[in-house]
Structure formats: structure tokens, C-alpha cells
């Protein structure tokens, strides 16, 4: 059975996004992809590569000029089992020190007592996403909004990418590339 992947590369030129021809699946590493993305950039404007596995996960890779590539993966475990696993693996090494996550964790150490006076165990949740949640902050999608979209619509990565595209301004282009 063939797995359905969608890839697109978009570069910002002034206030508009333009499709760029980059064979994402032919790159062997994140550094190779970053070099290819820099090659299609308009000056130091951002370039975004989007990889989506139908109904399972998506990834966004961002390059700005000569800066290090930044990435976000909606479900790193699922992506790691794909042909893009090696390319997206560096997302696991990102320590996302987003201030918003500290607010969400406030009070998480407090155990609630049940009717018998015994402490209930704290519910443990594991985030499937990995990488830099703030990689689109300056483009209109904050880290908290990105996490919320991914967590609420984990089963529909296309919807999440559409919402991101609306906020950032490349939704029509992304839809045309599909």
C-alpha cells in the first residue's frame, strides 16, 4: 500500500507567498533541505516547507536567510516511522521554553483528594508534537495557538494546515498546490 504524502514549499516575497519548486523528498538531511530552501528564498524572507501525511501528521520546516532551520512536527512518533523520519528527527532535540506552557502547568503538582481522602494520581499527558511551537509567531500563529490547533484536531492535519495558512496568508496557495 502506497502512503500518501503532500509536500509544498512557499517563499514569502514582500507581503505575498509564492510556490517554489523544491523536491523535499529528495533531500537526505535537514541541512540539505535548508540549503535547498535558501536557494529559492527572496532575500532573507522566510521559506516554509510543508510535509503532510494524510490524516496522520504534518511538519513545517522554516528557513530565514542563513539562520538555522526551525521545525515543528505535529506527531513526531508517527513521522519518525515514515520516510521523512530522519529528516524530521531533529525536532525531538528542541527544548521549547515557551512561557505559555508554564501557565498551563501551574497547579499541576497539586493532587486532588477523592471522597476517601486519598490523593488521586495526577493524569499524565504526553505531547505528540515536537519542535518549535513559536516558529510562526512573527507570521501570525503563536505557540499556544499552534499547540491548541494540533491538540484539538490531531486527526485532521489538513485542517490544521488550512487554519495556519489562513492566519499566515498562504491558504489559497496551499490549496492550489494540493
Coordinates of N, CA and C in Angstrom, one line a residue:
X1 N 0.8 -1.2 0.0 CA 0.0 0.0 0.0 C 0.9 1.2 0.0
X2 N 0.6 2.2 -0.9 CA 1.4 3.4 -1.0 C 0.8 4.4 0.0
X3 N 1.8 5.1 0.7 CA 1.4 6.1 1.7 C 1.3 7.5 1.0
X4 N 0.2 8.2 1.2 CA 0.0 9.5 0.6 C 0.7 10.6 1.4
X5 N 1.6 11.2 0.7 CA 2.3 12.4 1.3 C 2.1 13.6 0.4
X6 N 2.0 14.8 1.0 CA 1.9 16.0 0.3 C 3.0 16.9 0.8
X7 N 3.7 17.5 -0.2 CA 4.8 18.4 0.2 C 4.6 19.7 -0.6
X8 N 4.9 20.8 0.0 CA 4.9 22.1 -0.7 C 5.9 23.0 -0.1
X9 N 6.5 23.9 -0.9 CA 7.4 24.9 -0.5 C 6.9 26.2 -0.9
X10 N 6.9 27.1 0.1 CA 6.4 28.5 -0.2 C 7.4 29.5 0.4
X11 N 7.7 30.5 -0.5 CA 8.6 31.6 0.0 C 7.9 32.9 0.0
X12 N 8.1 33.7 1.0 CA 7.5 35.0 1.1 C 8.3 36.0 0.3
X13 N 7.5 36.8 -0.5 CA 8.1 37.8 -1.3 C 7.3 39.1 -1.0
X14 N 7.9 40.0 -0.2 CA 7.2 41.1 0.4 C 6.0 40.6 1.2
X15 N 4.7 40.9 0.7 CA 3.6 40.5 1.5 C 2.9 39.3 1.0
X16 N 3.4 38.7 -0.1 CA 2.8 37.6 -0.7 C 3.6 36.3 -0.6
X17 N 3.0 35.2 -0.7 CA 3.7 33.9 -0.7 C 3.7 33.3 -2.1
X18 N 4.8 32.8 -2.5 CA 5.0 32.2 -3.9 C 5.4 30.7 -3.7
X19 N 4.8 29.9 -4.6 CA 5.2 28.5 -4.6 C 6.6 28.4 -5.2
X20 N 7.4 27.5 -4.7 CA 8.8 27.3 -5.1 C 8.9 25.8 -5.4
X21 N 9.7 25.5 -6.4 CA 9.9 24.1 -6.8 C 11.2 23.5 -6.1
X22 N 10.9 22.8 -5.1 CA 11.9 22.1 -4.3 C 11.4 20.6 -4.1
X23 N 12.3 19.7 -4.4 CA 11.9 18.2 -4.2 C 12.3 17.9 -2.8
X24 N 11.4 18.1 -1.9 CA 11.6 17.8 -0.5 C 12.0 16.4 -0.2
X25 N 11.4 15.4 -0.9 CA 11.6 14.0 -0.7 C 13.0 13.6 -1.2
X26 N 13.7 14.4 -2.0 CA 15.0 14.0 -2.5 C 16.1 14.5 -1.6
X27 N 15.8 15.2 -0.5 CA 16.9 15.7 0.4 C 17.1 14.6 1.4
X28 N 18.4 14.5 1.8 CA 18.8 13.4 2.7 C 18.9 13.8 4.2
X29 N 18.9 15.1 4.4 CA 19.0 15.6 5.8 C 18.4 17.0 5.9
X30 N 18.2 17.4 7.1 CA 17.6 18.7 7.4 C 18.5 19.8 6.9
X31 N 19.8 19.7 7.0 CA 20.8 20.6 6.4 C 20.7 20.7 4.9
X32 N 20.5 19.6 4.2 CA 20.4 19.6 2.8 C 19.1 20.3 2.4
X33 N 18.0 20.1 3.1 CA 16.7 20.7 2.8 C 16.8 22.2 3.1
X34 N 17.5 22.6 4.2 CA 17.7 24.0 4.5 C 18.4 24.7 3.4
X35 N 19.5 24.1 2.8 CA 20.2 24.7 1.7 C 19.3 24.8 0.5
X36 N 18.5 23.8 0.2 CA 17.6 23.9 -0.9 C 16.6 25.0 -0.7
X37 N 16.1 25.2 0.5 CA 15.1 26.3 0.8 C 15.8 27.6 0.7
X38 N 17.0 27.8 1.1 CA 17.7 29.1 1.0 C 17.9 29.4 -0.5
X39 N 18.0 28.4 -1.3 CA 18.3 28.6 -2.7 C 17.0 29.2 -3.5
X40 N 15.9 29.1 -2.9 CA 14.6 29.6 -3.5 C 14.1 30.8 -2.8
X41 N 14.8 31.3 -1.8 CA 14.3 32.4 -1.0 C 14.4 33.7 -1.8
X42 N 13.5 34.6 -1.4 CA 13.6 36.0 -1.9 C 14.4 36.8 -0.8
X43 N 15.6 37.0 -1.0 CA 16.5 37.6 0.0 C 16.5 36.8 1.3
X44 N 16.3 37.5 2.4 CA 16.2 36.9 3.7 C 14.8 36.6 4.2
X45 N 13.9 36.7 3.3 CA 12.5 36.4 3.7 C 12.3 34.9 4.0
X46 N 11.3 34.6 4.8 CA 11.1 33.2 5.2 C 10.7 32.3 4.1
X47 N 11.1 31.0 4.2 CA 10.7 30.0 3.3 C 10.2 28.9 4.2
X48 N 9.0 28.3 3.8 CA 8.4 27.3 4.6 C 8.2 26.0 3.7
X49 N 8.6 24.9 4.2 CA 8.4 23.6 3.6 C 7.3 22.9 4.4
X50 N 6.3 22.4 3.8 CA 5.2 21.7 4.5 C 5.2 20.2 4.0
X51 N 5.2 19.3 4.9 CA 5.1 17.9 4.6 C 3.9 17.4 5.4
X52 N 3.0 16.7 4.7 CA 1.8 16.2 5.4 C 1.6 14.7 5.0
X53 N 1.4 13.9 6.0 CA 0.9 12.5 5.8 C -0.6 12.5 6.0
X54 N -1.3 12.1 5.0 CA -2.8 12.2 5.1 C -3.3 11.6 6.3
X55 N -4.1 12.4 7.0 CA -4.9 12.0 8.2 C -4.0 11.5 9.4
X56 N -2.7 11.9 9.4 CA -1.9 11.4 10.5 C -1.0 12.5 11.1
X57 N -0.2 13.2 10.3 CA 0.7 14.2 10.9 C 1.1 15.2 9.8
X58 N 1.7 16.3 10.3 CA 2.3 17.3 9.3 C 3.5 17.8 10.0
X59 N 4.4 18.4 9.2 CA 5.6 19.1 9.6 C 5.8 20.4 8.9
X60 N 6.3 21.4 9.5 CA 6.7 22.7 8.9 C 8.1 22.9 9.2
X61 N 8.9 23.1 8.1 CA 10.3 23.5 8.2 C 10.4 24.9 7.8
X62 N 11.1 25.7 8.5 CA 11.3 27.2 8.2 C 12.7 27.5 8.1
X63 N 13.0 28.3 7.1 CA 14.4 28.9 7.0 C 14.3 30.4 6.7
X64 N 15.1 31.1 7.4 CA 15.2 32.6 7.3 C 16.6 32.9 7.0
X65 N 17.0 33.3 5.8 CA 18.3 33.6 5.4 C 19.3 32.5 5.8
X66 N 20.4 32.9 6.5 CA 21.4 31.9 6.9 C 21.2 31.3 8.2
X67 N 20.0 31.7 8.9 CA 19.7 31.1 10.2 C 19.6 29.6 10.1
X68 N 19.7 29.0 11.3 CA 19.5 27.5 11.3 C 18.0 27.2 11.0
X69 N 17.8 26.1 10.4 CA 16.4 25.7 10.1 C 15.6 25.5 11.4
X70 N 14.4 25.8 11.4 CA 13.5 25.5 12.5 C 12.4 24.6 12.0
X71 N 11.9 23.7 12.9 CA 10.8 22.9 12.5 C 9.9 22.5 13.6
X72 N 8.7 22.1 13.2 CA 7.6 21.7 14.1 C 7.0 20.5 13.4
X73 N 6.7 19.4 14.3 CA 6.1 18.2 13.8 C 4.9 17.9 14.7
X74 N 3.7 17.7 14.1 CA 2.5 17.6 14.8 C 2.5 16.2 15.6
X75 N 3.1 15.2 15.1 CA 3.2 13.9 15.8 C 4.5 13.3 15.4
X76 N 5.5 13.5 16.3 CA 6.8 13.0 16.0 C 7.0 11.5 15.9
X77 N 6.2 10.8 16.8 CA 6.3 9.4 16.7 C 5.8 8.8 15.4
X78 N 4.7 9.3 14.9 CA 4.2 8.8 13.6 C 5.1 9.2 12.5
X79 N 5.6 10.5 12.5 CA 6.5 10.9 11.5 C 7.8 10.2 11.5
X80 N 8.3 9.7 12.7 CA 9.6 9.0 12.7 C 9.5 7.7 12.0
X81 N 8.3 7.1 11.9 CA 8.1 5.8 11.2 C 8.0 6.0 9.7
X82 N 8.0 7.2 9.2 CA 7.8 7.5 7.8 C 9.2 7.6 7.1
X83 N 9.1 7.8 5.8 CA 10.3 8.0 5.0 C 11.0 9.4 5.3
X84 N 10.2 10.2 6.0 CA 10.8 11.5 6.4 C 11.3 11.5 7.9
X85 N 11.3 10.4 8.5 CA 11.8 10.2 9.9 C 13.1 10.8 10.2
X86 N 14.1 10.5 9.4 CA 15.5 11.0 9.6 C 15.5 12.5 9.4
X87 N 14.8 13.0 8.4 CA 14.8 14.5 8.1 C 14.2 15.3 9.3
X88 N 13.1 14.7 9.9 CA 12.4 15.4 10.9 C 12.9 15.1 12.4
X89 N 13.8 14.1 12.5 CA 14.3 13.7 13.8 C 14.8 14.9 14.7
X90 N 15.5 15.9 14.1 CA 16.0 17.0 15.0 C 14.9 17.7 15.8
X91 N 13.6 17.6 15.4 CA 12.6 18.2 16.2 C 12.6 17.7 17.6
X92 N 13.0 16.5 17.8 CA 13.0 15.9 19.2 C 14.0 16.5 20.1
X93 N 15.0 17.2 19.5 CA 16.1 17.8 20.3 C 15.8 19.2 20.7
X94 N 14.6 19.8 20.3 CA 14.3 21.1 20.6 C 13.7 21.2 22.0
X95 N 14.2 22.1 22.8 CA 13.7 22.3 24.1 C 12.8 23.6 24.0
X96 N 11.5 23.4 23.9 CA 10.6 24.5 23.7 C 10.3 25.2 25.0
X97 N 11.0 26.3 25.3 CA 10.9 27.1 26.6 C 9.8 28.1 26.4
X98 N 8.6 27.7 25.9 CA 7.5 28.7 25.7 C 6.9 29.0 27.1
X99 N 6.8 30.3 27.4 CA 6.2 30.8 28.6 C 4.8 30.3 28.8
X100 N 4.1 30.1 27.7 CA 2.7 29.7 27.8 C 2.5 28.3 28.4
X101 N 3.5 27.4 28.2 CA 3.4 26.1 28.8 C 3.5 26.1 30.3
X102 N 4.3 27.1 30.8 CA 4.4 27.2 32.3 C 3.1 27.6 32.9
X103 N 2.3 28.4 32.2 CA 1.0 28.8 32.8 C 0.1 27.6 32.8
X104 N 0.1 26.8 31.8 CA -0.8 25.7 31.7 C -0.5 24.6 32.8
X105 N 0.8 24.6 33.2 CA 1.2 23.6 34.2 C 1.0 24.1 35.6
X106 N 0.7 25.4 35.8 CA 0.5 25.9 37.2 C -0.5 25.1 37.9
X107 N -0.1 24.7 39.1 CA -1.0 23.9 39.9 C -1.1 22.4 39.6
X108 N -0.3 22.0 38.6 CA -0.3 20.6 38.2 C 0.3 19.6 39.3
X109 N 1.1 20.2 40.2 CA 1.7 19.4 41.2 C 0.7 19.1 42.3
X110 N -0.4 19.8 42.4 CA -1.4 19.6 43.5 C -2.2 18.4 43.2
X111 N -2.2 17.4 44.0 CA -3.1 16.2 43.9 C -4.4 16.5 44.6
X112 N -5.5 16.1 43.9 CA -6.8 16.3 44.5 C -7.2 15.1 45.3
X113 N -7.9 15.3 46.4 CA -8.3 14.2 47.3 C -9.6 13.7 46.7
X114 N -9.8 12.4 46.7 CA -11.1 11.8 46.4 C -12.0 11.8 47.6
X115 N -13.1 11.2 47.5 CA -14.1 11.1 48.7 C -13.5 10.4 49.9
X116 N -12.6 9.5 49.7 CA -12.0 8.7 50.8 C -10.8 9.5 51.5
X117 N -10.5 10.6 50.9 CA -9.3 11.4 51.5 C -8.0 11.0 50.9
X118 N -8.0 10.1 49.9 CA -6.8 9.6 49.3 C -6.5 10.5 48.1
X119 N -5.3 10.8 47.9 CA -4.9 11.6 46.7 C -5.1 10.8 45.4
X120 N -5.7 11.4 44.4 CA -5.9 10.8 43.1 C -4.6 11.0 42.4
X121 N -4.2 10.0 41.6 CA -3.0 10.2 40.8 C -3.1 11.3 39.8
X122 N -2.1 12.0 39.5 CA -2.1 13.1 38.5 C -2.2 12.4 37.2
X123 N -3.0 13.0 36.3 CA -3.2 12.5 35.0 C -1.9 12.9 34.2
X124 N -1.3 12.0 33.5 CA -0.1 12.3 32.7 C -0.5 12.3 31.3
X125 N -0.2 13.4 30.6 CA -0.4 13.5 29.2 C 0.9 13.7 28.5
X126 N 1.0 13.0 27.4 CA 2.3 13.1 26.6 C 2.0 13.8 25.3
X127 N 2.7 14.9 25.0 CA 2.5 15.7 23.8 C 3.1 14.9 22.6
X128 N 2.3 14.7 21.6 CA 2.8 14.0 20.4 C 3.7 15.0 19.6
X129 N 3.4 16.3 19.6 CA 4.1 17.2 18.8 C 5.5 17.4 19.3
X130 N 6.4 17.9 18.5 CA 7.8 18.2 18.8 C 8.3 19.4 18.0
X131 N 9.3 20.0 18.5 CA 9.9 21.1 17.7 C 9.5 22.5 18.3
X132 N 9.7 23.5 17.5 CA 9.5 24.9 18.0 C 8.1 25.3 17.7
X133 N 7.3 25.4 18.8 CA 5.9 25.9 18.6 C 5.8 27.3 18.2
X134 N 6.9 28.1 18.5 CA 6.9 29.5 18.2 C 7.4 29.9 16.8
X135 N 7.7 28.9 15.9 CA 8.3 29.2 14.6 C 7.5 30.1 13.7
X136 N 6.2 30.3 14.0 CA 5.3 31.1 13.2 C 4.8 32.3 13.9
X137 N 5.4 32.6 15.1 CA 4.9 33.7 15.9 C 4.9 35.0 15.1
X138 N 6.0 35.4 14.4 CA 6.0 36.6 13.7 C 5.2 36.7 12.5
X139 N 4.6 35.5 12.1 CA 3.7 35.4 10.9 C 2.3 35.4 11.3
X140 N 1.9 35.4 12.6 CA 0.6 35.4 13.0 C 0.0 34.2 13.7
X141 N 0.8 33.2 13.9 CA 0.4 32.0 14.6 C 1.3 31.8 15.8
X142 N 0.8 32.1 17.0 CA 1.6 32.0 18.2 C 1.7 30.5 18.6
X143 N 2.7 30.3 19.5 CA 2.9 28.9 20.0 C 1.7 28.3 20.7
X144 N 1.1 29.0 21.5 CA -0.1 28.5 22.2 C -1.2 28.1 21.2
X145 N -1.4 29.0 20.2 CA -2.5 28.7 19.2 C -2.1 27.5 18.3
X146 N -0.8 27.3 18.0 CA -0.4 26.2 17.2 C -0.6 24.9 18.0
X147 N -0.2 24.9 19.3 CA -0.4 23.7 20.1 C -1.9 23.3 20.3
X148 N -2.7 24.4 20.5 CA -4.1 24.1 20.6 C -4.8 23.5 19.4
X149 N -4.4 24.1 18.2 CA -4.9 23.5 16.9 C -4.5 22.1 16.8
X150 N -3.2 21.8 17.1 CA -2.8 20.4 16.9 C -3.4 19.5 17.9
X151 N -3.6 19.9 19.1 CA -4.2 19.0 20.1 C -5.7 18.8 19.9
X152 N -6.4 19.8 19.4 CA -7.8 19.7 19.2 C -8.2 19.0 17.9
X153 N -7.3 19.0 16.9 CA -7.5 18.5 15.6 C -6.4 17.5 15.2
X154 N -6.0 16.7 16.1 CA -4.9 15.8 15.8 C -5.2 14.8 14.7
X155 N -6.5 14.5 14.5 CA -6.8 13.5 13.5 C -7.1 14.2 12.1
X156 N -6.8 15.5 12.0 CA -7.0 16.2 10.7 C -5.9 17.2 10.5
X157 N -4.7 16.7 10.1 CA -3.6 17.7 9.9 C -3.9 18.6 8.7
X158 N -4.7 18.2 7.7 CA -5.0 19.1 6.6 C -5.8 20.3 7.1
X159 N -6.7 20.1 8.1 CA -7.5 21.2 8.7 C -6.5 22.2 9.4
X160 N -5.6 21.6 10.2 CA -4.7 22.5 10.9 C -3.9 23.3 10.0
X161 N -3.3 22.7 8.9 CA -2.5 23.4 8.0 C -3.4 24.5 7.3
X162 N -4.6 24.2 7.0 CA -5.5 25.2 6.4 C -5.7 26.4 7.4
X163 N -5.9 26.2 8.7 CA -6.0 27.2 9.6 C -4.7 28.0 9.8
X164 N -3.6 27.4 9.7 CA -2.3 28.0 9.8 C -2.2 28.9 8.5
X165 N -2.5 28.3 7.4 CA -2.4 29.1 6.1 C -3.3 30.3 6.1
X166 N -4.5 30.2 6.7 CA -5.4 31.4 6.8 C -4.7 32.5 7.6
X167 N -4.2 32.1 8.7 CA -3.5 33.1 9.6 C -2.3 33.7 9.0
X168 N -1.5 32.9 8.4 CA -0.2 33.4 7.8 C -0.4 34.0 6.5
X169 N -1.4 33.6 5.7 CA -1.6 34.3 4.4 C -1.3 33.4 3.2
X170 N -1.1 32.1 3.4 CA -0.8 31.2 2.2 C -1.9 30.2 2.0
X171 N -3.1 30.3 2.6 CA -4.1 29.3 2.5 C -4.5 29.0 1.0
X172 N -4.7 30.0 0.2 CA -5.1 29.8 -1.2 C -4.0 29.2 -2.0
X173 N -2.8 29.6 -1.7 CA -1.7 29.0 -2.4 C -1.5 27.5 -2.1
X174 N -1.6 27.2 -0.8 CA -1.5 25.8 -0.3 C -2.6 25.0 -0.9
X175 N -3.8 25.5 -1.0 CA -4.9 24.7 -1.6 C -4.7 24.5 -3.1
X176 N -4.2 25.5 -3.8 CA -3.9 25.4 -5.2 C -2.8 24.3 -5.4
X177 N -1.8 24.2 -4.5 CA -0.8 23.2 -4.7 C -1.2 21.8 -4.4
X178 N -2.3 21.6 -3.7 CA -2.8 20.3 -3.4 C -3.3 19.7 -4.7

